[in-house]
Tab-separated table of C-alpha atoms in Angstrom:
chain	number	residue	atom	x	y	z
A	1	MET	CA	0.000	0.000	0.000
A	2	ALA	CA	2.862	2.391	0.740
A	3	GLU	CA	4.160	1.993	-2.810
A	4	ALA	CA	0.686	2.654	-4.170
A	5	HIS	CA	0.359	5.932	-2.265
A	6	VAL	CA	3.732	7.108	-3.543
A	7	ALA	CA	2.694	6.380	-7.120
A	8	VAL	CA	-0.499	8.466	-7.179
A	9	ALA	CA	-0.513	12.141	-8.074
A	10	PHE	CA	-3.598	13.111	-6.049
A	11	SER	CA	-4.900	11.725	-2.768
A	12	PHE	CA	-6.900	12.850	0.205
A	13	ALA	CA	-7.494	11.650	3.750
A	14	ILE	CA	-10.271	12.425	6.208
A	15	THR	CA	-9.052	13.043	9.753
A	16	HIS	CA	-10.528	14.508	12.934
A	17	GLU	CA	-9.083	17.864	11.840
A	18	GLY	CA	-10.857	17.771	8.469
A	19	VAL	CA	-9.958	16.771	4.910
A	20	ASN	CA	-6.247	16.635	4.096
A	21	ILE	CA	-5.501	16.915	0.344
A	22	ASN	CA	-2.121	15.911	-1.044
A	23	TYR	CA	-1.047	16.237	-4.652
A	24	ASP	CA	2.162	16.054	-6.632
A	25	ARG	CA	2.383	19.073	-8.906
A	26	GLU	CA	5.119	17.557	-11.088
A	27	VAL	CA	3.174	14.345	-11.719
A	28	LEU	CA	-0.008	16.275	-12.461
A	29	ASN	CA	1.979	18.430	-14.880
A	30	LEU	CA	3.242	15.291	-16.633
A	31	VAL	CA	-0.317	13.958	-16.869
A	32	TRP	CA	-1.525	17.293	-18.274
A	33	ASN	CA	1.266	17.442	-20.869
A	34	SER	CA	0.627	13.846	-21.872
A	35	GLY	CA	-3.087	14.501	-22.384
A	36	LEU	CA	-2.367	17.751	-24.246
A	37	ARG	CA	0.069	16.002	-26.561
A	38	SER	CA	-2.452	13.229	-27.197
A	39	TRP	CA	-5.208	15.688	-28.129
A	40	LYS	CA	-2.891	17.661	-30.392
A	41	LYS	CA	-2.007	14.466	-32.220
A	42	ARG	CA	-5.692	13.561	-32.566
A	43	ILE	CA	-6.533	16.965	-34.032
A	44	ALA	CA	-3.541	16.792	-36.368
A	45	ARG	CA	-4.518	13.270	-37.449
A	46	PHE	CA	-8.097	14.459	-38.085
A	47	MET	CA	-6.887	17.360	-40.234
A	48	ASN	CA	-4.497	15.072	-42.108
A	49	ASN	CA	-7.355	12.671	-42.839
A	50	ILE	CA	-9.377	15.569	-44.263
A	51	HIS	CA	-6.490	16.689	-46.489
A	52	CYS	CA	-5.958	13.136	-47.722
A	53	GLY	CA	-9.685	12.578	-48.225
A	54	ILE	CA	-10.145	15.587	-50.493
A	55	TYR	CA	-6.959	15.098	-52.533
A	56	PRO	CA	-6.228	16.247	-55.290
A	57	ALA	CA	-8.284	19.283	-54.226
A	58	SER	CA	-7.664	21.464	-51.170
A	59	LEU	CA	-9.790	23.337	-48.647
A	60	SER	CA	-8.715	26.642	-50.157
A	61	SER	CA	-10.178	25.572	-53.511
A	62	LEU	CA	-13.579	25.158	-51.822
A	63	PHE	CA	-13.556	28.730	-50.513
A	64	ILE	CA	-12.389	30.052	-53.894
A	65	LEU	CA	-15.197	28.167	-55.645
A	66	ILE	CA	-17.787	29.512	-53.173
A	67	ALA	CA	-16.534	33.062	-53.741
A	68	LEU	CA	-16.666	32.714	-57.543
A	69	VAL	CA	-20.124	31.127	-57.679
A	70	THR	CA	-21.544	33.690	-55.241
A	71	SER	CA	-19.959	36.604	-57.111
A	72	PHE	CA	-21.388	35.454	-60.440
A	73	PHE	CA	-24.825	34.916	-58.883
A	74	VAL	CA	-24.858	38.401	-57.337
A	75	ALA	CA	-23.875	39.779	-60.757
A	76	ASN	CA	-26.967	38.006	-62.219
A	77	VAL	CA	-24.832	35.373	-63.964
A	78	ASP	CA	-26.180	31.943	-63.040
A	79	VAL	CA	-23.328	29.521	-63.671
A	80	SER	CA	-25.380	26.712	-62.132
A	81	PHE	CA	-27.970	26.764	-64.977
A	82	GLY	CA	-30.839	26.941	-62.495
A	83	GLY	CA	-29.335	24.637	-59.895
A	84	ILE	CA	-29.048	27.366	-57.248
A	85	HIS	CA	-32.718	28.318	-57.674
A	86	GLN	CA	-33.688	24.666	-57.251
A	87	LEU	CA	-31.671	24.435	-54.042
A	88	GLU	CA	-33.421	27.513	-52.605
A	89	HIS	CA	-36.576	25.420	-52.184
A	90	TYR	CA	-34.734	23.008	-49.881
A	91	ILE	CA	-33.192	25.641	-47.572
A	92	PRO	CA	-35.083	25.498	-44.232
A	93	GLY	CA	-36.186	28.665	-42.476
A	94	GLU	CA	-39.146	30.624	-43.831
A	95	SER	CA	-38.226	33.682	-41.775
A	96	LEU	CA	-34.824	34.055	-43.432
A	97	ALA	CA	-34.195	36.954	-45.763
A	98	PRO	CA	-34.232	36.092	-49.500
A	99	PHE	CA	-30.571	37.079	-49.882
A	100	THR	CA	-29.588	34.773	-46.986
A	101	VAL	CA	-31.423	31.888	-48.644
A	102	GLN	CA	-29.704	32.612	-51.950
A	103	LEU	CA	-26.319	32.800	-50.238
A	104	ALA	CA	-26.911	29.439	-48.521
A	105	ALA	CA	-27.964	27.938	-51.865
A	106	CYS	CA	-24.762	29.237	-53.487
A	107	VAL	CA	-22.669	27.655	-50.730
A	108	ALA	CA	-24.542	24.343	-51.014
A	109	TYR	CA	-24.200	24.291	-54.802
A	110	SER	CA	-20.476	25.124	-54.604
A	111	PHE	CA	-19.922	22.358	-52.073
A	112	CYS	CA	-21.750	19.786	-54.210
A	113	LEU	CA	-19.815	20.868	-57.304
A	114	TRP	CA	-16.546	20.689	-55.348
A	115	VAL	CA	-17.231	17.160	-54.055
A	116	THR	CA	-18.317	15.999	-57.521
A	117	THR	CA	-15.109	17.360	-59.040
A	118	ILE	CA	-13.000	15.598	-56.382
A	119	LEU	CA	-14.714	12.264	-57.033
A	120	PHE	CA	-14.355	12.710	-60.778
A	121	LEU	CA	-10.623	13.454	-60.513
A	122	ARG	CA	-10.069	10.622	-58.039
A	123	TYR	CA	-11.800	7.973	-60.140
A	124	THR	CA	-10.147	9.302	-63.281
A	125	LEU	CA	-6.783	8.817	-61.595
A	126	LYS	CA	-7.817	5.336	-60.476
A	127	LEU	CA	-8.740	4.400	-64.047
A	128	LEU	CA	-5.425	5.751	-65.320
A	129	LEU	CA	-3.458	3.783	-62.706
A	130	MET	CA	-5.070	0.574	-63.930
A	131	TYR	CA	-2.939	0.880	-67.058
A	132	LYS	CA	0.072	-1.465	-66.791
A	133	GLY	CA	1.601	-1.070	-70.226
A	134	TRP	CA	4.373	1.180	-68.899
A	135	MET	CA	5.842	-1.780	-66.989
A	136	PHE	CA	6.846	-3.524	-70.212
A	137	GLU	CA	8.359	-0.490	-71.925
A	138	GLY	CA	11.541	1.444	-71.339
A	139	ARG	CA	15.087	0.171	-71.749
A	140	LEU	CA	14.426	-2.833	-73.989
A	141	LYS	CA	11.276	-1.595	-75.699
A	142	LYS	CA	10.592	1.854	-77.074
A	143	THR	CA	8.035	3.829	-75.085
A	144	SER	CA	4.784	4.038	-77.025
A	145	LEU	CA	2.721	7.161	-77.688
A	146	LYS	CA	-0.048	5.670	-75.554
A	147	THR	CA	2.271	5.508	-72.542
A	148	TYR	CA	3.469	9.083	-73.109
A	149	ILE	CA	-0.128	10.342	-73.139
A	150	TRP	CA	-0.949	8.260	-70.067
A	151	ALA	CA	2.077	9.621	-68.178
A	152	ALA	CA	1.141	13.201	-69.065
A	153	LEU	CA	-2.400	12.718	-67.756
A	154	VAL	CA	-1.198	11.134	-64.501
A	155	ARG	CA	1.332	13.916	-63.939
A	156	THR	CA	-1.367	16.514	-64.600
A	157	LEU	CA	-3.649	15.033	-61.933
A	158	THR	CA	-0.917	14.549	-59.302
A	159	ALA	CA	1.348	17.570	-59.779
A	160	LYS	CA	-1.013	20.365	-58.791
A	161	ARG	CA	-0.704	19.897	-55.045
A	162	ARG	CA	1.950	18.315	-52.859
A	163	PRO	CA	0.482	15.009	-51.688
A	164	MET	CA	0.647	13.679	-48.145
A	165	LEU	CA	1.691	10.135	-47.260
A	166	TYR	CA	-1.770	8.585	-47.678
A	167	SER	CA	-3.185	10.990	-50.271
A	168	PHE	CA	-3.220	8.397	-53.068
A	169	GLN	CA	-4.729	5.516	-51.085
A	170	SER	CA	-8.300	6.073	-52.266
A	171	SER	CA	-7.112	6.492	-55.868
A	172	LEU	CA	-5.168	3.250	-56.104
A	173	PRO	CA	-6.874	0.499	-58.137
A	174	ARG	CA	-7.995	-2.726	-56.508
A	175	LEU	CA	-5.767	-5.776	-56.587
A	176	PRO	CA	-6.890	-7.621	-59.757
A	177	LEU	CA	-8.402	-11.049	-59.201
A	178	PRO	CA	-7.103	-13.718	-61.611
A	179	SER	CA	-9.556	-16.171	-63.116
A	180	LEU	CA	-9.916	-19.651	-61.649
A	181	GLU	CA	-8.398	-21.201	-64.767
A	182	GLU	CA	-5.378	-18.893	-64.579
A	183	THR	CA	-4.893	-19.674	-60.888
A	184	MET	CA	-4.958	-23.444	-61.532
A	185	GLU	CA	-2.535	-23.085	-64.425
A	186	ARG	CA	-0.095	-21.122	-62.277
A	187	TYR	CA	-0.400	-23.647	-59.476
A	188	LEU	CA	0.432	-26.576	-61.745
A	189	HIS	CA	3.355	-24.644	-63.200
A	190	THR	CA	4.640	-23.998	-59.672
A	191	VAL	CA	4.470	-27.583	-58.385
A	192	ARG	CA	5.758	-29.239	-61.573
A	193	PRO	CA	9.477	-29.169	-60.564
A	194	LEU	CA	8.578	-30.704	-57.193
A	195	LEU	CA	6.653	-33.745	-58.471
A	196	ASP	CA	7.547	-36.722	-60.607
A	197	ASP	CA	5.388	-37.628	-63.630
A	198	GLU	CA	3.058	-39.948	-61.741
A	199	ARG	CA	2.390	-37.569	-58.866
A	200	TYR	CA	2.057	-34.659	-61.274
A	201	GLU	CA	-0.652	-36.451	-63.280
A	202	LYS	CA	-2.488	-37.151	-60.026
A	203	MET	CA	-2.191	-33.494	-59.063
A	204	LYS	CA	-3.588	-32.460	-62.454
A	205	GLN	CA	-6.618	-34.688	-61.847
A	206	MET	CA	-7.175	-33.176	-58.397
A	207	THR	CA	-6.823	-29.683	-59.848
A	208	PHE	CA	-9.407	-30.482	-62.538
A	209	GLU	CA	-11.854	-31.764	-59.905
A	210	PHE	CA	-11.319	-28.652	-57.764
A	211	GLN	CA	-11.743	-26.322	-60.734
A	212	ASN	CA	-15.052	-27.888	-61.735
A	213	GLY	CA	-16.296	-28.387	-58.180
A	214	VAL	CA	-15.945	-26.279	-55.054
A	215	GLY	CA	-13.463	-23.989	-56.799
A	216	LYS	CA	-16.255	-22.160	-58.639
A	217	LYS	CA	-18.015	-21.288	-55.394
A	218	LEU	CA	-14.784	-20.115	-53.764
A	219	GLN	CA	-13.938	-18.043	-56.821
A	220	LEU	CA	-17.344	-16.335	-56.534
A	221	TYR	CA	-16.624	-15.455	-52.895
A	222	LEU	CA	-13.271	-13.989	-53.893
A	223	TRP	CA	-14.911	-12.007	-56.676
A	224	LEU	CA	-17.403	-10.480	-54.241
A	225	LYS	CA	-14.623	-9.661	-51.771
A	226	SER	CA	-12.476	-8.095	-54.493
A	227	TRP	CA	-15.265	-5.587	-55.149
A	228	TRP	CA	-15.913	-4.994	-51.456
A	229	SER	CA	-12.283	-4.350	-50.443
A	230	SER	CA	-9.275	-2.817	-52.180
A	231	ASN	CA	-7.173	-5.933	-51.545
A	232	TYR	CA	-8.870	-9.322	-51.334
A	233	VAL	CA	-5.753	-11.003	-49.921
A	234	THR	CA	-4.284	-8.841	-47.156
A	235	ASP	CA	-6.668	-9.296	-44.218
A	236	TRP	CA	-7.277	-13.009	-44.846
A	237	TRP	CA	-3.573	-13.671	-45.279
A	238	GLU	CA	-2.783	-11.822	-42.037
A	239	ASP	CA	-5.506	-13.624	-40.051
A	240	TYR	CA	-5.350	-17.167	-41.413
A	241	VAL	CA	-1.695	-17.479	-42.456
A	242	TYR	CA	0.478	-15.022	-40.566
A	243	LEU	CA	-1.261	-14.700	-37.187
A	244	SER	CA	-2.678	-18.228	-37.108
A	245	GLY	CA	0.688	-19.867	-37.712
A	246	ARG	CA	1.938	-21.696	-34.627
A	247	SER	CA	5.534	-22.116	-35.765
A	248	PRO	CA	8.272	-20.023	-34.113
A	249	LEU	CA	8.902	-16.575	-35.574
A	250	LEU	CA	12.659	-17.042	-35.389
A	251	VAL	CA	14.034	-17.971	-38.844
A	252	TYR	CA	10.562	-19.063	-40.057
A	253	SER	CA	9.122	-15.552	-40.223
A	254	ASN	CA	11.632	-12.803	-39.446
A	255	CYS	CA	13.972	-11.143	-41.920
A	256	TYR	CA	16.942	-8.816	-41.537
A	257	GLY	CA	18.917	-6.020	-43.125
A	258	LEU	CA	22.642	-5.326	-42.774
A	259	ASP	CA	24.616	-2.107	-42.525
A	260	TYR	CA	27.162	-1.871	-45.352
A	261	MET	CA	27.856	1.855	-45.205
A	262	PRO	CA	31.252	3.153	-44.035
A	263	LEU	CA	31.202	3.512	-40.279
A	264	PRO	CA	30.818	7.170	-39.197
A	265	THR	CA	31.939	6.141	-35.699
A	266	THR	CA	32.920	2.997	-33.838
A	267	ASN	CA	31.369	4.270	-30.618
A	268	GLN	CA	28.481	1.888	-29.962
A	269	VAL	CA	26.242	4.218	-27.925
A	270	ALA	CA	26.912	7.195	-30.224
A	271	ARG	CA	25.821	5.187	-33.256
A	272	ALA	CA	22.794	3.822	-31.415
A	273	ALA	CA	21.750	7.271	-30.157
A	274	ASN	CA	21.920	8.807	-33.624
A	275	PHE	CA	19.933	5.941	-35.095
A	276	ILE	CA	17.264	6.290	-32.390
A	277	TYR	CA	16.994	10.010	-33.079
A	278	ALA	CA	16.746	9.442	-36.836
A	279	ALA	CA	14.115	6.704	-36.366
A	280	LEU	CA	11.955	8.927	-34.152
A	281	THR	CA	12.299	11.818	-36.586
A	282	PHE	CA	11.071	9.447	-39.289
A	283	ARG	CA	8.194	8.387	-37.009
A	284	LYS	CA	7.172	12.031	-36.672
A	285	LEU	CA	6.983	12.299	-40.469
A	286	LEU	CA	4.724	9.244	-40.486
A	287	ASN	CA	2.474	10.599	-37.725
A	288	THR	CA	2.083	13.967	-39.440
A	289	GLN	CA	1.818	12.256	-42.845
A	290	THR	CA	4.347	14.710	-44.266
A	291	LEU	CA	6.537	11.935	-45.632
A	292	LYS	CA	6.547	11.948	-49.423
A	293	PRO	CA	4.490	9.046	-50.830
A	294	VAL	CA	6.347	6.132	-52.359
A	295	THR	CA	6.306	6.517	-56.137
A	296	ILE	CA	7.840	4.935	-59.207
A	297	GLN	CA	9.574	7.362	-61.569
A	298	ASN	CA	8.425	10.167	-59.235
A	299	PHE	CA	4.787	10.114	-60.329
A	300	ILE	CA	3.302	6.585	-60.143
A	301	PRO	CA	2.062	6.142	-56.551
A	302	LEU	CA	2.305	2.919	-54.567
A	303	CYS	CA	0.379	1.768	-51.496
A	304	ALA	CA	1.684	3.317	-48.255
A	305	TRP	CA	-0.303	1.364	-45.655
A	306	GLN	CA	2.815	-0.659	-44.772
A	307	TYR	CA	4.004	2.354	-42.755
A	308	GLU	CA	0.923	2.413	-40.524
A	309	ARG	CA	2.109	-0.188	-37.986
A	310	MET	CA	5.847	0.321	-38.284
A	311	PHE	CA	6.352	1.790	-34.803
A	312	ASN	CA	4.633	1.156	-31.441
A	313	THR	CA	3.495	-2.273	-32.621
A	314	THR	CA	3.782	-5.728	-31.123
A	315	ARG	CA	2.465	-9.184	-31.877
A	316	VAL	CA	0.715	-10.635	-28.824
A	317	PRO	CA	0.640	-14.464	-28.661
A	318	ASP	CA	-2.540	-16.436	-28.103
A	319	VAL	CA	-3.329	-20.139	-28.030
A	320	GLU	CA	-5.067	-20.330	-31.425
A	321	LYS	CA	-4.290	-17.050	-33.193
A	322	ASP	CA	-2.052	-14.108	-32.323
A	323	ARG	CA	-3.181	-10.502	-32.496
A	324	VAL	CA	-1.412	-7.308	-33.490
A	325	VAL	CA	-1.542	-4.432	-31.005
A	326	HIS	CA	-0.669	-0.970	-32.303
A	327	LEU	CA	-0.435	2.099	-30.061
A	328	SER	CA	-0.943	5.615	-31.377
A	329	ASP	CA	2.138	6.779	-29.477
A	330	SER	CA	4.996	5.545	-27.310
A	331	GLN	CA	7.345	7.630	-25.177
A	332	HIS	CA	10.094	5.062	-24.641
A	333	ILE	CA	12.076	2.206	-26.146
A	334	ALA	CA	13.151	-1.092	-24.622
A	335	VAL	CA	16.881	-1.840	-24.529
A	336	TYR	CA	18.634	-5.184	-23.986
A	337	HIS	CA	22.276	-5.464	-22.902
A	338	ARG	CA	24.076	-8.444	-21.328
A	339	GLY	CA	20.890	-10.074	-20.083
A	340	ARG	CA	19.348	-6.905	-18.616
A	341	TYR	CA	16.291	-5.006	-19.864
A	342	TYR	CA	16.031	-1.225	-19.637
A	343	LYS	CA	13.322	1.329	-20.317
A	344	VAL	CA	14.792	4.433	-21.987
A	345	MET	CA	12.637	7.554	-22.122
A	346	LEU	CA	12.682	9.534	-25.373
A	347	TYR	CA	11.016	12.848	-24.489
A	348	ASN	CA	11.378	15.589	-21.920
A	349	LYS	CA	8.314	17.823	-21.649
A	350	ARG	CA	7.159	17.019	-25.195
A	351	ARG	CA	10.655	17.601	-26.599
A	352	LEU	CA	12.461	14.776	-28.323
A	353	LEU	CA	15.777	14.186	-26.612
A	354	LYS	CA	18.869	15.108	-28.576
A	355	PRO	CA	21.319	12.398	-29.671
A	356	VAL	CA	23.798	13.438	-26.991
A	357	GLU	CA	21.114	13.058	-24.299
A	358	LEU	CA	20.147	9.645	-25.627
A	359	GLN	CA	23.809	8.680	-25.765
A	360	TRP	CA	24.231	9.584	-22.094
A	361	GLN	CA	21.375	7.252	-21.130
A	362	LEU	CA	22.767	4.411	-23.231
A	363	GLN	CA	26.199	4.911	-21.703
A	364	GLN	CA	24.641	4.467	-18.271
A	365	ILE	CA	23.376	1.088	-19.481
A	366	LEU	CA	26.814	0.026	-20.692
A	367	ASP	CA	28.344	1.060	-17.361
A	368	ASP	CA	25.748	-0.877	-15.357
A	369	SER	CA	27.531	-3.856	-13.798
A	370	SER	CA	24.474	-5.359	-12.072
A	371	VAL	CA	23.639	-8.983	-12.776
A	372	PRO	CA	20.368	-10.069	-14.425
A	373	ALA	CA	17.469	-11.073	-12.219
A	374	PRO	CA	16.563	-14.785	-12.136
A	375	GLY	CA	15.036	-15.690	-15.506
A	376	GLU	CA	15.763	-12.279	-17.038
A	377	HIS	CA	18.819	-13.205	-19.101
A	378	HIS	CA	17.050	-15.594	-21.498
A	379	LEU	CA	13.560	-14.092	-21.259
A	380	ALA	CA	13.315	-13.190	-24.977
A	381	ALA	CA	13.740	-16.875	-25.868
A	382	LEU	CA	10.020	-17.204	-25.111
A	383	THR	CA	9.229	-15.079	-28.187
A	384	ALA	CA	11.328	-17.499	-30.280
A	385	ASN	CA	9.361	-20.546	-29.095
A	386	GLN	CA	6.228	-22.137	-30.499
A	387	ARG	CA	3.452	-19.540	-30.367
A	388	THR	CA	1.135	-21.719	-28.269
A	389	VAL	CA	3.910	-22.428	-25.759
A	390	TRP	CA	4.662	-18.713	-25.450
A	391	ALA	CA	0.959	-17.896	-25.101
A	392	ASN	CA	0.524	-20.383	-22.244
A	393	ALA	CA	3.675	-19.110	-20.500
A	394	ARG	CA	2.462	-15.535	-20.870
A	395	THR	CA	-0.865	-16.394	-19.254
A	396	THR	CA	0.787	-18.350	-16.439
A	397	TYR	CA	3.687	-16.085	-15.513
A	398	PHE	CA	2.910	-12.603	-16.882
A	399	SER	CA	-0.694	-11.953	-15.841
A	400	LYS	CA	-0.050	-9.877	-12.719
A	401	GLY	CA	2.460	-8.036	-10.625
A	402	LEU	CA	5.948	-6.975	-11.651
A	403	ASN	CA	6.140	-9.474	-14.504
A	404	LYS	CA	3.031	-8.004	-16.132
A	405	ALA	CA	4.281	-4.425	-15.740
A	406	SER	CA	7.712	-5.328	-17.135
A	407	LEU	CA	6.230	-7.130	-20.127
A	408	LYS	CA	3.938	-4.182	-20.815
A	409	ALA	CA	6.942	-1.824	-20.813
A	410	ILE	CA	8.605	-3.966	-23.500
A	411	GLU	CA	5.499	-4.421	-25.651
A	412	ASP	CA	4.482	-0.751	-25.444
A	413	ALA	CA	7.927	0.456	-26.559
A	414	ALA	CA	8.366	2.252	-29.887
A	415	PHE	CA	10.822	-0.490	-30.868
A	416	PHE	CA	13.410	-2.839	-29.343
A	417	LEU	CA	17.123	-1.995	-29.203
A	418	VAL	CA	19.870	-4.558	-28.638
A	419	LEU	CA	23.318	-3.377	-27.590
A	420	TYR	CA	25.308	-6.360	-28.842
A	421	ASP	CA	28.379	-7.245	-26.798
A	422	GLU	CA	30.548	-8.418	-29.736
A	423	ASP	CA	32.230	-6.819	-32.743
A	424	LEU	CA	30.528	-7.534	-36.064
A	425	ASP	CA	31.775	-6.553	-39.487
A	426	PHE	CA	32.245	-7.845	-43.020
A	427	ASP	CA	35.265	-8.351	-45.228
A	428	PRO	CA	35.103	-9.122	-48.983
A	429	ASN	CA	38.119	-11.364	-48.541
A	430	ASP	CA	36.701	-13.249	-45.550
A	431	PRO	CA	33.132	-14.564	-46.098
A	432	SER	CA	33.057	-16.014	-42.567
A	433	LYS	CA	32.752	-12.495	-41.123
A	434	LEU	CA	29.655	-11.791	-43.225
A	435	ASN	CA	28.190	-15.161	-42.198
A	436	LYS	CA	28.728	-14.294	-38.534
A	437	PHE	CA	27.229	-10.859	-39.134
A	438	SER	CA	24.129	-12.343	-40.799
A	439	ARG	CA	23.601	-15.022	-38.141
A	440	ALA	CA	23.827	-12.430	-35.377
A	441	VAL	CA	20.999	-10.476	-36.999
A	442	LEU	CA	18.801	-13.336	-38.195
A	443	HIS	CA	18.632	-15.284	-34.942
A	444	GLY	CA	21.304	-13.799	-32.650
A	445	LYS	CA	21.861	-15.951	-29.612
A	446	GLY	CA	18.264	-17.126	-29.575
A	447	TYR	CA	17.412	-15.016	-26.547
A	448	ASN	CA	18.519	-11.454	-27.289
A	449	LEU	CA	15.863	-10.484	-29.890
A	450	TRP	CA	12.289	-9.637	-28.890
A	451	LEU	CA	10.674	-11.125	-31.972
A	452	ASP	CA	7.148	-9.952	-31.127
A	453	LYS	CA	8.108	-6.320	-31.778
A	454	SER	CA	7.635	-4.875	-35.250
A	455	PHE	CA	11.409	-4.513	-35.569
A	456	ASN	CA	14.623	-4.836	-33.532
A	457	ILE	CA	17.631	-2.560	-33.911
A	458	VAL	CA	20.901	-4.362	-33.186
A	459	VAL	CA	24.038	-2.253	-32.678
A	460	SER	CA	27.309	-4.151	-32.387
A	461	LYS	CA	30.186	-3.233	-30.116
A	462	ASN	CA	32.061	-1.615	-33.008
A	463	GLY	CA	29.051	0.445	-34.156
A	464	ARG	CA	27.548	-1.691	-36.921
A	465	VAL	CA	23.756	-1.366	-37.190
A	466	ARG	CA	21.308	-3.947	-38.488
A	467	ILE	CA	17.552	-4.398	-38.391
A	468	ASP	CA	15.572	-7.536	-37.683
C-alpha cells in the first residue's frame, strides 16, 4: 500500500481535523502534458485525414469556388444553370431573408460541385493507374505514344498539389483477381518441378476436380470480396496465415537487413543514439503524414499502408491465433544489454531528446555492472518458441504483478534496441565475417531479440547497425 500511495498524483485523507488533500504538482503536470500532446495528435490526425480525403483538391479551392459562384450569382450570372434556384426550395427557415437563402444555396451548390469534381478526378486517376503497359516499356522496348499520353495525364492530376503520405490511397486500383483457370494453371506450373510424372498427373486430376467443383463457389466469394475491399488477400492472409501460424517466428518468419555503409563512428552508444533520433524523426513524419508518398519514376504512386504499424506495434501471442496491437504513441524504447532489460525515455516535456542526451542514457546502461534477475537473461527466448507455448507461459507467468508491468513496458515500446556485446563486421576477402554478421541479426543468440516487436535494432560493439 505504501508503494501505491507514492505512485499516485492526487490523494486525500479524512481526519478529525478535516480533509487533508495531497497532490504532486510535477506528476499532475506530466499527466496534463501527456493529455495535451495526445489531443494535439488527434486533431492533427483528423486534419491530415481531411487533407488526404479531399486530394487532389484542397480546402482553399472550396472557398475560392464559393466566392466565384456567389460573385457570379450576385452579378446576375447563373453559372449553375438553375441549380441554385432549385436548391433555394430546400433551404429550411421561412423567416430568413431572400438574400440569406440565396447565399446558402450558393454555398450548397459550390460544395456539391466541389465534391463531384474531387470524385471525378479521383476515379479518373484510379482508371489511369489501372494501365500497366508502362511496366513492359523502357530500356528494352521503345516507349509508345499511348504511354506518353498516359504519363502526361497522370502527372497533370498529381502535380497540382503536394500530396501527403496517404493521399493516393483512395485512388489506387484494386488488386486484380485472376480467373480460376489462370490460378490453376499457375499452381500446376509452380508444383511441376517438385513432383515426378506420376504424382504430377495425379495433381492435375485433383486440380481439374477442384476447378469444376468447389473452386467455382470459392472463386465467386473472392470475386465479391475483391469488389468490397481494395485488396482481397491482405486481411485473410494476415488472419489465417500469418497470425494463425503456430511455428516459431525465429528464422521461419523474421527477416533482416545489414549495414554496409562506411562507419561514421565505432562508438556503440553514439551510433545507437543517432539511429534512435533518426528513427523517431522518421516516425514524426509518419504521424504527421508529411513523408513523401512512395512513387515509381516520381509520379506513379504505390500503397503506403505498410508504414501504418511500423512503430509502437507488437504481436501478442494467443493459443489459437495471435493478435497485433498498435499504439498511437509511445514515449520510450526497450533496450537489452548483457541479459538486462532497460526502459529508456525519449522525451522531456514534449521535446524529443537530442542524440547526446540519448547517448548519455545508453552509456549508463553500458556502465551498469548489475547482474540479471533470475530468468531475465534468457527471457526473450520465449518469443522465439512455439506460439502456443509462449501464449501459455504468458498467461501463467505474466498476468499480474511486476512481470506483467515489465512485459507491458517492452510491448508498449516504440521499438526494441539490442546493444550487442561483440564486434561484427564484413570483409570481402573473408566470407566467414559476413556469415557471422548475418547469423547475429537473423537469430542472434536465440534469446537477445524480442521477436514480437515490429522490428529490432541491433548495434554491435564496433558500431555496426542492423535491423531484424
